[in-house]
Amino acid sequence: MSKNFDVVVIGGGPGGYIAAIRAAQLGFNTACIDEWKNEKGGPAPGGTCTNVGCIPSKALLQSSEHYEHASHGFAEHGIEVKGLGLNLEKMLGRKNTVVKQNNDGILYLFKKNKVTFFHGRGSFVKGDANGYEIKVAGAAEETITAKHVIVATGSNARALPGAEFDEKLILSNTGALAISEVPKKLGVIGAGVIGLEMGSVWRRLGAEVTVLEALPTFLGAVDEQIAKEAQKLLTKQGLAVNLGVKIGTIKAGKNSVSVEYTDAKGEAHTGEFDKLIISIGRTPNTIGLNAEGVGLKLDERGFIAVDGDCKTNLPNVWAVGDVVRGPMLAHKAEEEGVAVAERIAGQHGHVNFNTIPWVIYTSPEIAWVGKTEQQLKAEGVQYKAGTFPFLANGRARALGDTSGMVKFLADAKTDEILGVHIVGPMASELISEAVVAMEFRASAEDIARICHAHPSLSEATKEAALAVDKRALNF
């Protein structure tokens, strides 16, 4: 096996494995190093996303939503369920199977595209513009060389000082996906994507969930109108969301965790929970990379410093995904990985940060792209807004899920779409039309004039675009 490569990618998550595949497609002799292990110690490429993030959380969200439909929603459809039971072990087993299928799929793609895979932890030894030595610490330590290096080492869950993760009582996303028994009382610190998704999973399965959020507003990055609607709907489901909370002492006992906190009014409380999920963000993962050994520059927050093209301060060393600036999203990492591989090949790889969609996979789902109304106001941009509720959408009525709305924001003069925000059924799929439209700098009128299938949820998108010009047809 050759140990000299044109491109070596350190990290096999969405940014890393996609970068490796694209580099191989472009004719480079490519290797990818990844250290994730499955239960048997074998390779499990795919990073946090595949192993303890996007993929397993969606599997559990789907399973728990089925359970909630069976226990509460089916009766409305004339489907009577008797003797409903929960086999949590089997549910978690299905989640693990989905993860393994994705792991195996990536290994297959490496083989198909002739990417050499090394199972272990990659780190810099030495190097310059002529090439880099990379150590692979795995079952057997070895050294490989590369002309170009792409660092895609991802991120780690951020811990609260004094409340380190033990993954038994105090849980990160990893532990939150593997609770072996539904807790009676579950605490969640942080009302972000992970907190809301994991809180939703365990609430549906029977836990009493309390969410503690330090910020005074719910989902501050989301359009305010959409965020308020989402908070109302999630609260109605039974998710207790407390905003403006100041966390005090956290103590883990033998079988429970106590959390001292003050609420937005300054009143003191102590919450007793069977399990506590801490989801307060993530930190870039540069542990063991030996960045300092080769002079790889990190910024003041610990991210690898890169320019707009993902170039680091070292010649022929690039970095993508969660370990660099920008949103910590798997699809953002993938786009950067492709762009870097193409730049190495002398092409003009491109990533448009303005059209990267965001999704929260609660029920209803929350998805958005572009500017929020509060951002446009702050920037002094003149805009028009149009909304359309799923309550007035025929397909949503037939589904029995009429919660939420679609919202369009367009430039007041040119009608160019500046942002689209959705809370409602299948928002994660509906947002793609908005992304395509914005990438082509479409106007709200363009979407309003396109024929959408009837009955479909996508008609709500068309109607919201029509509403920008105050001419919605079904509301």
GROMACS .gro file of C-alpha atoms in nm:
model
  475
    1MET     CA    1   0.000   0.000   0.000
    2SER     CA    2   0.138   0.338  -0.097
    3LYS     CA    3   0.208   0.567   0.199
    4ASN     CA    4   0.253   0.878  -0.013
    5PHE     CA    5  -0.062   1.066  -0.106
    6ASP     CA    6  -0.161   1.375  -0.296
    7VAL     CA    7  -0.435   1.453  -0.041
    8VAL     CA    8  -0.481   1.329   0.314
    9VAL     CA    9  -0.799   1.415   0.501
   10ILE     CA   10  -0.790   1.402   0.881
   11GLY     CA   11  -1.143   1.324   0.998
   12GLY     CA   12  -1.417   1.116   0.837
   13GLY     CA   13  -1.726   1.317   0.924
   14PRO     CA   14  -1.947   1.486   0.663
   15GLY     CA   15  -1.680   1.741   0.572
   16GLY     CA   16  -1.395   1.491   0.571
   17TYR     CA   17  -1.535   1.192   0.390
   18ILE     CA   18  -1.701   1.408   0.125
   19ALA     CA   19  -1.375   1.601   0.072
   20ALA     CA   20  -1.188   1.272   0.031
   21ILE     CA   21  -1.437   1.135  -0.220
   22ARG     CA   22  -1.438   1.455  -0.426
   23ALA     CA   23  -1.056   1.470  -0.424
   24ALA     CA   24  -1.043   1.110  -0.548
   25GLN     CA   25  -1.298   1.188  -0.820
   26LEU     CA   26  -1.068   1.467  -0.935
   27GLY     CA   27  -0.783   1.221  -0.984
   28PHE     CA   28  -0.586   1.267  -0.662
   29ASN     CA   29  -0.434   0.975  -0.473
   30THR     CA   30  -0.634   1.028  -0.155
   31ALA     CA   31  -0.645   0.895   0.200
   32CYS     CA   32  -0.883   0.959   0.487
   33ILE     CA   33  -0.800   0.904   0.854
   34ASP     CA   34  -1.077   0.856   1.109
   35GLU     CA   35  -1.073   0.712   1.461
   36TRP     CA   36  -1.442   0.654   1.539
   37LYS     CA   37  -1.503   0.298   1.658
   38ASN     CA   38  -1.818   0.090   1.663
   39GLU     CA   39  -1.916  -0.136   1.955
   40LYS     CA   40  -1.681  -0.408   1.830
   41GLY     CA   41  -1.388  -0.171   1.785
   42GLY     CA   42  -1.417  -0.159   1.407
   43PRO     CA   43  -1.418   0.157   1.196
   44ALA     CA   44  -1.725   0.382   1.214
   45PRO     CA   45  -1.664   0.674   0.977
   46GLY     CA   46  -1.917   0.953   0.959
   47GLY     CA   47  -1.811   1.157   1.260
   48THR     CA   48  -2.044   1.302   1.522
   49CYS     CA   49  -2.317   1.345   1.261
   50THR     CA   50  -2.345   0.976   1.176
   51ASN     CA   51  -2.254   0.825   1.511
   52VAL     CA   52  -2.399   1.048   1.784
   53GLY     CA   53  -2.566   1.338   1.603
   54CYS     CA   54  -2.781   1.395   1.297
   55ILE     CA   55  -2.847   1.036   1.195
   56PRO     CA   56  -2.924   0.863   1.528
   57SER     CA   57  -3.124   1.160   1.654
   58LYS     CA   58  -3.342   1.153   1.343
   59ALA     CA   59  -3.391   0.778   1.388
   60LEU     CA   60  -3.512   0.830   1.745
   61LEU     CA   61  -3.721   1.131   1.651
   62GLN     CA   62  -3.896   0.921   1.388
   63SER     CA   63  -3.950   0.627   1.623
   64SER     CA   64  -4.077   0.847   1.906
   65GLU     CA   65  -4.309   1.031   1.667
   66HIS     CA   66  -4.457   0.698   1.556
   67TYR     CA   67  -4.510   0.610   1.923
   68GLU     CA   68  -4.684   0.940   1.991
   69HIS     CA   69  -4.906   0.898   1.684
   70ALA     CA   70  -5.002   0.550   1.799
   71SER     CA   71  -5.077   0.664   2.154
   72HIS     CA   72  -5.252   0.994   2.074
   73GLY     CA   73  -5.303   1.057   1.703
   74PHE     CA   74  -5.429   0.738   1.541
   75ALA     CA   75  -5.772   0.748   1.708
   76GLU     CA   76  -5.863   1.056   1.505
   77HIS     CA   77  -5.802   0.851   1.190
   78GLY     CA   78  -6.027   0.571   1.308
   79ILE     CA   79  -5.733   0.350   1.400
   80GLU     CA   80  -5.778   0.190   1.740
   81VAL     CA   81  -5.468   0.071   1.919
   82LYS     CA   82  -5.501  -0.158   2.219
   83GLY     CA   83  -5.227  -0.278   2.445
   84LEU     CA   84  -4.971  -0.026   2.318
   85GLY     CA   85  -4.627  -0.094   2.456
   86LEU     CA   86  -4.279   0.054   2.431
   87ASN     CA   87  -3.979  -0.169   2.363
   88LEU     CA   88  -3.707   0.089   2.417
   89GLU     CA   89  -3.428  -0.165   2.370
   90LYS     CA   90  -3.557  -0.246   2.023
   91MET     CA   91  -3.602   0.124   1.942
   92LEU     CA   92  -3.242   0.196   2.039
   93GLY     CA   93  -3.133  -0.114   1.845
   94ARG     CA   94  -3.301   0.018   1.532
   95LYS     CA   95  -3.119   0.348   1.582
   96ASN     CA   96  -2.789   0.163   1.607
   97THR     CA   97  -2.868  -0.032   1.289
   98VAL     CA   98  -2.936   0.291   1.101
   99VAL     CA   99  -2.603   0.428   1.222
  100LYS     CA  100  -2.415   0.114   1.113
  101GLN     CA  101  -2.577   0.124   0.769
  102ASN     CA  102  -2.441   0.476   0.727
  103ASN     CA  103  -2.096   0.376   0.857
  104ASP     CA  104  -2.082   0.086   0.613
  105GLY     CA  105  -2.210   0.308   0.333
  106ILE     CA  106  -1.918   0.546   0.378
  107LEU     CA  107  -1.665   0.260   0.379
  108TYR     CA  108  -1.825   0.134   0.057
  109LEU     CA  109  -1.796   0.481  -0.099
  110PHE     CA  110  -1.427   0.495  -0.005
  111LYS     CA  111  -1.370   0.162  -0.176
  112LYS     CA  112  -1.574   0.261  -0.481
  113ASN     CA  113  -1.381   0.588  -0.522
  114LYS     CA  114  -1.039   0.431  -0.439
  115VAL     CA  115  -0.991   0.636  -0.122
  116THR     CA  116  -0.742   0.467   0.114
  117PHE     CA  117  -0.887   0.452   0.464
  118PHE     CA  118  -0.680   0.453   0.783
  119HIS     CA  119  -0.853   0.369   1.110
  120GLY     CA  120  -0.691   0.574   1.384
  121ARG     CA  121  -0.616   0.925   1.508
  122GLY     CA  122  -0.431   1.147   1.264
  123SER     CA  123  -0.184   1.412   1.376
  124PHE     CA  124   0.085   1.629   1.223
  125VAL     CA  125   0.449   1.528   1.266
  126LYS     CA  126   0.627   1.785   1.050
  127GLY     CA  127   0.606   1.944   0.709
  128ASP     CA  128   0.626   2.239   0.477
  129ALA     CA  129   0.516   2.339   0.127
  130ASN     CA  130   0.685   2.026  -0.011
  131GLY     CA  131   0.473   1.789   0.195
  132TYR     CA  132   0.360   1.682   0.541
  133GLU     CA  133   0.419   1.379   0.757
  134ILE     CA  134   0.103   1.256   0.927
  135LYS     CA  135   0.106   1.002   1.209
  136VAL     CA  136  -0.181   0.755   1.229
  137ALA     CA  137  -0.223   0.620   1.583
  138GLY     CA  138  -0.441   0.313   1.549
  139ALA     CA  139  -0.404  -0.059   1.609
  140ALA     CA  140  -0.054  -0.017   1.468
  141GLU     CA  141   0.111   0.323   1.447
  142GLU     CA  142   0.226   0.433   1.103
  143THR     CA  143   0.331   0.746   0.920
  144ILE     CA  144   0.206   0.866   0.583
  145THR     CA  145   0.294   1.170   0.374
  146ALA     CA  146   0.075   1.415   0.189
  147LYS     CA  147   0.117   1.705  -0.050
  148HIS     CA  148  -0.212   1.855   0.070
  149VAL     CA  149  -0.383   1.807   0.406
  150ILE     CA  150  -0.749   1.878   0.478
  151VAL     CA  151  -0.832   1.898   0.849
  152ALA     CA  152  -1.192   1.800   0.922
  153THR     CA  153  -1.177   1.701   1.288
  154GLY     CA  154  -1.518   1.837   1.386
  155SER     CA  155  -1.633   1.946   1.730
  156ASN     CA  156  -1.706   1.824   2.081
  157ALA     CA  157  -1.996   1.892   2.315
  158ARG     CA  158  -1.931   2.188   2.545
  159ALA     CA  159  -1.945   2.097   2.914
  160LEU     CA  160  -2.059   2.320   3.199
  161PRO     CA  161  -1.782   2.390   3.452
  162GLY     CA  162  -1.840   2.171   3.755
  163ALA     CA  163  -2.076   1.941   3.567
  164GLU     CA  164  -1.857   1.724   3.349
  165PHE     CA  165  -2.023   1.460   3.132
  166ASP     CA  166  -2.035   1.112   3.281
  167GLU     CA  167  -2.288   0.995   3.016
  168LYS     CA  168  -2.485   0.820   3.290
  169LEU     CA  169  -2.655   1.103   3.476
  170ILE     CA  170  -2.506   1.414   3.314
  171LEU     CA  171  -2.535   1.363   2.942
  172SER     CA  172  -2.400   1.515   2.623
  173ASN     CA  173  -2.566   1.436   2.291
  174THR     CA  174  -2.388   1.099   2.309
  175GLY     CA  175  -2.553   0.990   2.630
  176ALA     CA  176  -2.885   1.150   2.539
  177LEU     CA  177  -2.913   0.908   2.246
  178ALA     CA  178  -2.853   0.599   2.460
  179ILE     CA  179  -3.072   0.630   2.772
  180SER     CA  180  -3.170   0.272   2.850
  181GLU     CA  181  -3.489   0.354   3.042
  182VAL     CA  182  -3.729   0.643   2.991
  183PRO     CA  183  -3.658   0.888   3.274
  184LYS     CA  184  -3.954   1.011   3.477
  185LYS     CA  185  -3.803   1.357   3.499
  186LEU     CA  186  -3.554   1.484   3.243
  187GLY     CA  187  -3.371   1.815   3.266
  188VAL     CA  188  -3.227   1.984   2.959
  189ILE     CA  189  -2.990   2.280   2.983
  190GLY     CA  190  -2.996   2.470   2.656
  191ALA     CA  191  -3.295   2.527   2.427
  192GLY     CA  192  -3.101   2.497   2.105
  193VAL     CA  193  -3.127   2.237   1.830
  194ILE     CA  194  -2.994   1.942   2.032
  195GLY     CA  195  -3.181   2.034   2.349
  196LEU     CA  196  -3.517   2.067   2.175
  197GLU     CA  197  -3.474   1.756   1.961
  198MET     CA  198  -3.362   1.533   2.248
  199GLY     CA  199  -3.619   1.685   2.480
  200SER     CA  200  -3.886   1.606   2.220
  201VAL     CA  201  -3.775   1.243   2.186
  202TRP     CA  202  -3.795   1.166   2.556
  203ARG     CA  203  -4.111   1.371   2.616
  204ARG     CA  204  -4.292   1.167   2.350
  205LEU     CA  205  -4.179   0.847   2.519
  206GLY     CA  206  -4.320   0.958   2.854
  207ALA     CA  207  -4.064   1.174   3.032
  208GLU     CA  208  -4.156   1.499   3.205
  209VAL     CA  209  -3.912   1.738   3.038
  210THR     CA  210  -3.792   2.071   3.176
  211VAL     CA  211  -3.577   2.289   2.951
  212LEU     CA  212  -3.360   2.558   3.111
  213GLU     CA  213  -3.233   2.830   2.875
  214ALA     CA  214  -3.007   3.119   2.976
  215LEU     CA  215  -3.113   3.352   2.695
  216PRO     CA  216  -3.425   3.565   2.749
  217THR     CA  217  -3.569   3.477   2.408
  218PHE     CA  218  -3.661   3.141   2.255
  219LEU     CA  219  -3.447   3.042   1.954
  220GLY     CA  220  -3.292   3.386   1.917
  221ALA     CA  221  -3.139   3.300   1.578
  222VAL     CA  222  -3.481   3.214   1.433
  223ASP     CA  223  -3.722   3.468   1.288
  224GLU     CA  224  -3.910   3.604   1.590
  225GLN     CA  225  -4.259   3.534   1.456
  226ILE     CA  226  -4.165   3.175   1.371
  227ALA     CA  227  -3.986   3.123   1.705
  228LYS     CA  228  -4.290   3.243   1.903
  229GLU     CA  229  -4.516   3.008   1.708
  230ALA     CA  230  -4.275   2.719   1.765
  231GLN     CA  231  -4.253   2.791   2.138
  232LYS     CA  232  -4.631   2.800   2.167
  233LEU     CA  233  -4.668   2.466   1.985
  234LEU     CA  234  -4.389   2.289   2.175
  235THR     CA  235  -4.521   2.417   2.509
  236LYS     CA  236  -4.868   2.293   2.422
  237GLN     CA  237  -4.719   1.947   2.366
  238GLY     CA  238  -4.581   1.948   2.720
  239LEU     CA  239  -4.224   2.069   2.679
  240ALA     CA  240  -4.166   2.306   2.974
  241VAL     CA  241  -3.934   2.578   2.845
  242ASN     CA  242  -3.789   2.824   3.099
  243LEU     CA  243  -3.612   3.129   2.955
  244GLY     CA  244  -3.373   3.376   3.120
  245VAL     CA  245  -3.247   3.111   3.360
  246LYS     CA  246  -2.921   3.142   3.552
  247ILE     CA  247  -2.773   2.802   3.635
  248GLY     CA  248  -2.615   2.755   3.977
  249THR     CA  249  -2.476   2.441   4.139
  250ILE     CA  250  -2.526   2.106   3.970
  251LYS     CA  251  -2.488   1.797   4.188
  252ALA     CA  252  -2.495   1.439   4.068
  253GLY     CA  253  -2.616   1.192   4.329
  254LYS     CA  254  -2.640   0.816   4.308
  255ASN     CA  255  -2.948   0.802   4.085
  256SER     CA  256  -3.041   1.166   4.019
  257VAL     CA  257  -2.910   1.513   3.946
  258SER     CA  258  -3.006   1.835   4.124
  259VAL     CA  259  -2.983   2.170   3.949
  260GLU     CA  260  -3.000   2.498   4.138
  261TYR     CA  261  -3.112   2.789   3.923
  262THR     CA  262  -3.283   3.126   3.932
  263ASP     CA  263  -3.561   3.208   3.689
  264ALA     CA  264  -3.613   3.525   3.485
  265LYS     CA  265  -3.778   3.691   3.788
  266GLY     CA  266  -3.480   3.616   4.008
  267GLU     CA  267  -3.659   3.347   4.209
  268ALA     CA  268  -3.451   3.049   4.324
  269HIS     CA  269  -3.541   2.692   4.231
  270THR     CA  270  -3.392   2.345   4.265
  271GLY     CA  271  -3.477   2.092   3.996
  272GLU     CA  272  -3.441   1.720   4.068
  273PHE     CA  273  -3.396   1.508   3.756
  274ASP     CA  274  -3.335   1.142   3.681
  275LYS     CA  275  -3.115   1.251   3.391
  276LEU     CA  276  -2.970   1.585   3.281
  277ILE     CA  277  -2.882   1.668   2.921
  278ILE     CA  278  -2.641   1.959   2.876
  279SER     CA  279  -2.662   2.109   2.527
  280ILE     CA  280  -2.498   2.450   2.543
  281GLY     CA  281  -2.305   2.438   2.219
  282ARG     CA  282  -1.996   2.273   2.082
  283THR     CA  283  -1.623   2.346   2.076
  284PRO     CA  284  -1.379   2.285   1.788
  285ASN     CA  285  -1.188   1.958   1.814
  286THR     CA  286  -0.815   2.006   1.774
  287ILE     CA  287  -0.714   1.771   2.055
  288GLY     CA  288  -0.417   1.555   1.957
  289LEU     CA  289  -0.377   1.719   1.616
  290ASN     CA  290  -0.036   1.863   1.713
  291ALA     CA  291  -0.131   2.195   1.557
  292GLU     CA  292   0.129   2.371   1.768
  293GLY     CA  293   0.401   2.133   1.651
  294VAL     CA  294   0.373   2.251   1.291
  295GLY     CA  295   0.262   2.608   1.364
  296LEU     CA  296  -0.100   2.566   1.255
  297LYS     CA  297  -0.274   2.882   1.370
  298LEU     CA  298  -0.586   2.874   1.586
  299ASP     CA  299  -0.807   3.177   1.643
  300GLU     CA  300  -0.901   3.325   1.981
  301ARG     CA  301  -1.191   3.077   2.020
  302GLY     CA  302  -0.985   2.769   1.941
  303PHE     CA  303  -1.102   2.724   1.582
  304ILE     CA  304  -0.846   2.662   1.308
  305ALA     CA  305  -0.795   3.001   1.145
  306VAL     CA  306  -0.885   2.999   0.776
  307ASP     CA  307  -0.954   3.250   0.502
  308GLY     CA  308  -1.262   3.259   0.281
  309ASP     CA  309  -1.130   2.964   0.081
  310CYS     CA  310  -1.065   2.745   0.389
  311LYS     CA  311  -0.688   2.793   0.359
  312THR     CA  312  -0.493   2.787   0.685
  313ASN     CA  313  -0.170   2.979   0.755
  314LEU     CA  314   0.029   2.673   0.641
  315PRO     CA  315   0.090   2.611   0.271
  316ASN     CA  316  -0.129   2.332   0.129
  317VAL     CA  317  -0.312   2.281   0.459
  318TRP     CA  318  -0.686   2.339   0.458
  319ALA     CA  319  -0.962   2.303   0.717
  320VAL     CA  320  -1.338   2.257   0.686
  321GLY     CA  321  -1.653   2.199   0.890
  322ASP     CA  322  -1.707   2.244   1.263
  323VAL     CA  323  -1.337   2.302   1.331
  324VAL     CA  324  -1.350   2.635   1.140
  325ARG     CA  325  -1.568   2.949   1.149
  326GLY     CA  326  -1.925   2.945   1.033
  327PRO     CA  327  -2.232   2.743   1.128
  328MET     CA  328  -2.174   2.397   1.274
  329LEU     CA  329  -2.388   2.216   1.020
  330ALA     CA  330  -2.312   1.888   0.843
  331HIS     CA  331  -2.421   2.019   0.504
  332LYS     CA  332  -2.204   2.329   0.542
  333ALA     CA  333  -1.908   2.099   0.611
  334GLU     CA  334  -1.989   1.892   0.301
  335GLU     CA  335  -2.001   2.199   0.078
  336GLU     CA  336  -1.667   2.321   0.214
  337GLY     CA  337  -1.514   1.976   0.163
  338VAL     CA  338  -1.617   1.971  -0.203
  339ALA     CA  339  -1.502   2.329  -0.255
  340VAL     CA  340  -1.156   2.263  -0.105
  341ALA     CA  341  -1.101   1.949  -0.316
  342GLU     CA  342  -1.190   2.151  -0.626
  343ARG     CA  343  -0.961   2.439  -0.525
  344ILE     CA  344  -0.673   2.195  -0.484
  345ALA     CA  345  -0.748   2.086  -0.843
  346GLY     CA  346  -0.728   2.447  -0.961
  347GLN     CA  347  -1.103   2.484  -0.994
  348HIS     CA  348  -1.323   2.751  -0.837
  349GLY     CA  349  -1.500   2.580  -0.550
  350HIS     CA  350  -1.776   2.791  -0.402
  351VAL     CA  351  -1.983   2.801  -0.082
  352ASN     CA  352  -2.260   3.058  -0.040
  353PHE     CA  353  -2.307   3.108   0.334
  354ASN     CA  354  -2.618   3.317   0.268
  355THR     CA  355  -2.809   3.019   0.132
  356ILE     CA  356  -2.721   2.752   0.387
  357PRO     CA  357  -3.047   2.614   0.529
  358TRP     CA  358  -3.103   2.548   0.899
  359VAL     CA  359  -3.338   2.283   1.034
  360ILE     CA  360  -3.463   2.180   1.378
  361TYR     CA  361  -3.629   1.839   1.357
  362THR     CA  362  -3.887   1.884   1.628
  363SER     CA  363  -4.255   1.833   1.549
  364PRO     CA  364  -4.346   2.066   1.397
  365GLU     CA  365  -4.016   2.107   1.217
  366ILE     CA  366  -3.850   2.449   1.201
  367ALA     CA  367  -3.647   2.546   0.894
  368TRP     CA  368  -3.512   2.868   0.753
  369VAL     CA  369  -3.272   3.021   0.506
  370GLY     CA  370  -3.152   3.379   0.461
  371LYS     CA  371  -3.231   3.680   0.674
  372THR     CA  372  -3.480   3.703   0.958
  373GLU     CA  373  -3.720   3.995   0.992
  374GLN     CA  374  -3.529   4.129   1.294
  375GLN     CA  375  -3.201   4.118   1.097
  376LEU     CA  376  -3.354   4.315   0.809
  377LYS     CA  377  -3.488   4.575   1.051
  378ALA     CA  378  -3.148   4.607   1.220
  379GLU     CA  379  -2.978   4.650   0.882
  380GLY     CA  380  -3.230   4.909   0.768
  381VAL     CA  381  -3.340   4.700   0.469
  382GLN     CA  382  -3.681   4.782   0.329
  383TYR     CA  383  -3.876   4.459   0.291
  384LYS     CA  384  -4.217   4.303   0.237
  385ALA     CA  385  -4.346   4.000   0.428
  386GLY     CA  386  -4.598   3.733   0.339
  387THR     CA  387  -4.722   3.445   0.553
  388PHE     CA  388  -4.952   3.151   0.496
  389PRO     CA  389  -5.076   2.909   0.766
  390PHE     CA  390  -5.079   2.532   0.718
  391LEU     CA  391  -5.427   2.549   0.871
  392ALA     CA  392  -5.545   2.663   0.526
  393ASN     CA  393  -5.353   2.395   0.334
  394GLY     CA  394  -5.553   2.097   0.209
  395ARG     CA  395  -5.270   1.843   0.233
  396ALA     CA  396  -5.190   1.951   0.590
  397ARG     CA  397  -5.555   1.900   0.685
  398ALA     CA  398  -5.550   1.553   0.532
  399LEU     CA  399  -5.231   1.472   0.721
  400GLY     CA  400  -5.390   1.595   1.042
  401ASP     CA  401  -5.100   1.834   1.102
  402THR     CA  402  -5.203   2.193   1.043
  403SER     CA  403  -4.969   2.365   1.288
  404GLY     CA  404  -4.738   2.644   1.180
  405MET     CA  405  -4.684   2.861   0.875
  406VAL     CA  406  -4.457   2.961   0.587
  407LYS     CA  407  -4.312   3.313   0.586
  408PHE     CA  408  -4.147   3.498   0.296
  409LEU     CA  409  -3.934   3.811   0.325
  410ALA     CA  410  -3.863   3.998   0.000
  411ASP     CA  411  -3.691   4.322  -0.094
  412ALA     CA  412  -3.947   4.602  -0.101
  413LYS     CA  413  -3.818   4.739  -0.435
  414THR     CA  414  -3.681   4.443  -0.630
  415ASP     CA  415  -3.895   4.165  -0.476
  416GLU     CA  416  -3.582   3.947  -0.443
  417ILE     CA  417  -3.630   3.680  -0.177
  418LEU     CA  418  -3.424   3.770   0.130
  419GLY     CA  419  -3.536   3.495   0.366
  420VAL     CA  420  -3.785   3.212   0.401
  421HIS     CA  421  -3.892   3.075   0.739
  422ILE     CA  422  -4.110   2.772   0.805
  423VAL     CA  423  -4.254   2.606   1.112
  424GLY     CA  424  -4.475   2.311   1.028
  425PRO     CA  425  -4.490   1.963   0.876
  426MET     CA  426  -4.195   1.858   0.657
  427ALA     CA  427  -4.033   2.202   0.684
  428SER     CA  428  -3.693   2.034   0.632
  429GLU     CA  429  -3.800   1.931   0.282
  430LEU     CA  430  -3.997   2.243   0.193
  431ILE     CA  431  -3.703   2.474   0.266
  432SER     CA  432  -3.508   2.334  -0.032
  433GLU     CA  433  -3.729   2.518  -0.279
  434ALA     CA  434  -3.643   2.842  -0.101
  435VAL     CA  435  -3.271   2.762  -0.108
  436VAL     CA  436  -3.280   2.701  -0.484
  437ALA     CA  437  -3.482   3.017  -0.540
  438MET     CA  438  -3.242   3.231  -0.336
  439GLU     CA  439  -2.936   3.077  -0.503
  440PHE     CA  440  -3.077   3.193  -0.836
  441ARG     CA  441  -3.178   3.529  -0.682
  442ALA     CA  442  -3.544   3.467  -0.756
  443SER     CA  443  -3.822   3.704  -0.660
  444ALA     CA  444  -4.125   3.616  -0.450
  445GLU     CA  445  -4.324   3.665  -0.771
  446ASP     CA  446  -4.121   3.386  -0.935
  447ILE     CA  447  -4.233   3.136  -0.672
  448ALA     CA  448  -4.588   3.273  -0.680
  449ARG     CA  449  -4.606   3.211  -1.058
  450ILE     CA  450  -4.471   2.853  -1.047
  451CYS     CA  451  -4.733   2.577  -1.059
  452HIS     CA  452  -4.724   2.366  -0.743
  453ALA     CA  453  -4.889   2.023  -0.723
  454HIS     CA  454  -5.227   2.003  -0.552
  455PRO     CA  455  -5.277   1.893  -0.287
  456SER     CA  456  -4.928   1.935  -0.146
  457LEU     CA  457  -4.762   2.106   0.147
  458SER     CA  458  -4.555   2.301  -0.105
  459GLU     CA  459  -4.866   2.500  -0.195
  460ALA     CA  460  -4.818   2.681   0.137
  461THR     CA  461  -4.483   2.803  -0.001
  462LYS     CA  462  -4.652   2.935  -0.315
  463GLU     CA  463  -4.928   3.099  -0.110
  464ALA     CA  464  -4.679   3.269   0.122
  465ALA     CA  465  -4.501   3.408  -0.185
  466LEU     CA  466  -4.836   3.533  -0.314
  467ALA     CA  467  -4.902   3.689   0.027
  468VAL     CA  468  -4.594   3.910  -0.014
  469ASP     CA  469  -4.803   4.096  -0.271
  470LYS     CA  470  -5.117   4.057  -0.056
  471ARG     CA  471  -5.283   3.821  -0.299
  472ALA     CA  472  -5.290   3.481  -0.130
  473LEU     CA  473  -5.569   3.275  -0.286
  474ASN     CA  474  -5.663   3.034  -0.008
  475PHE     CA  475  -5.642   3.254   0.301
   0.00000   0.00000   0.00000
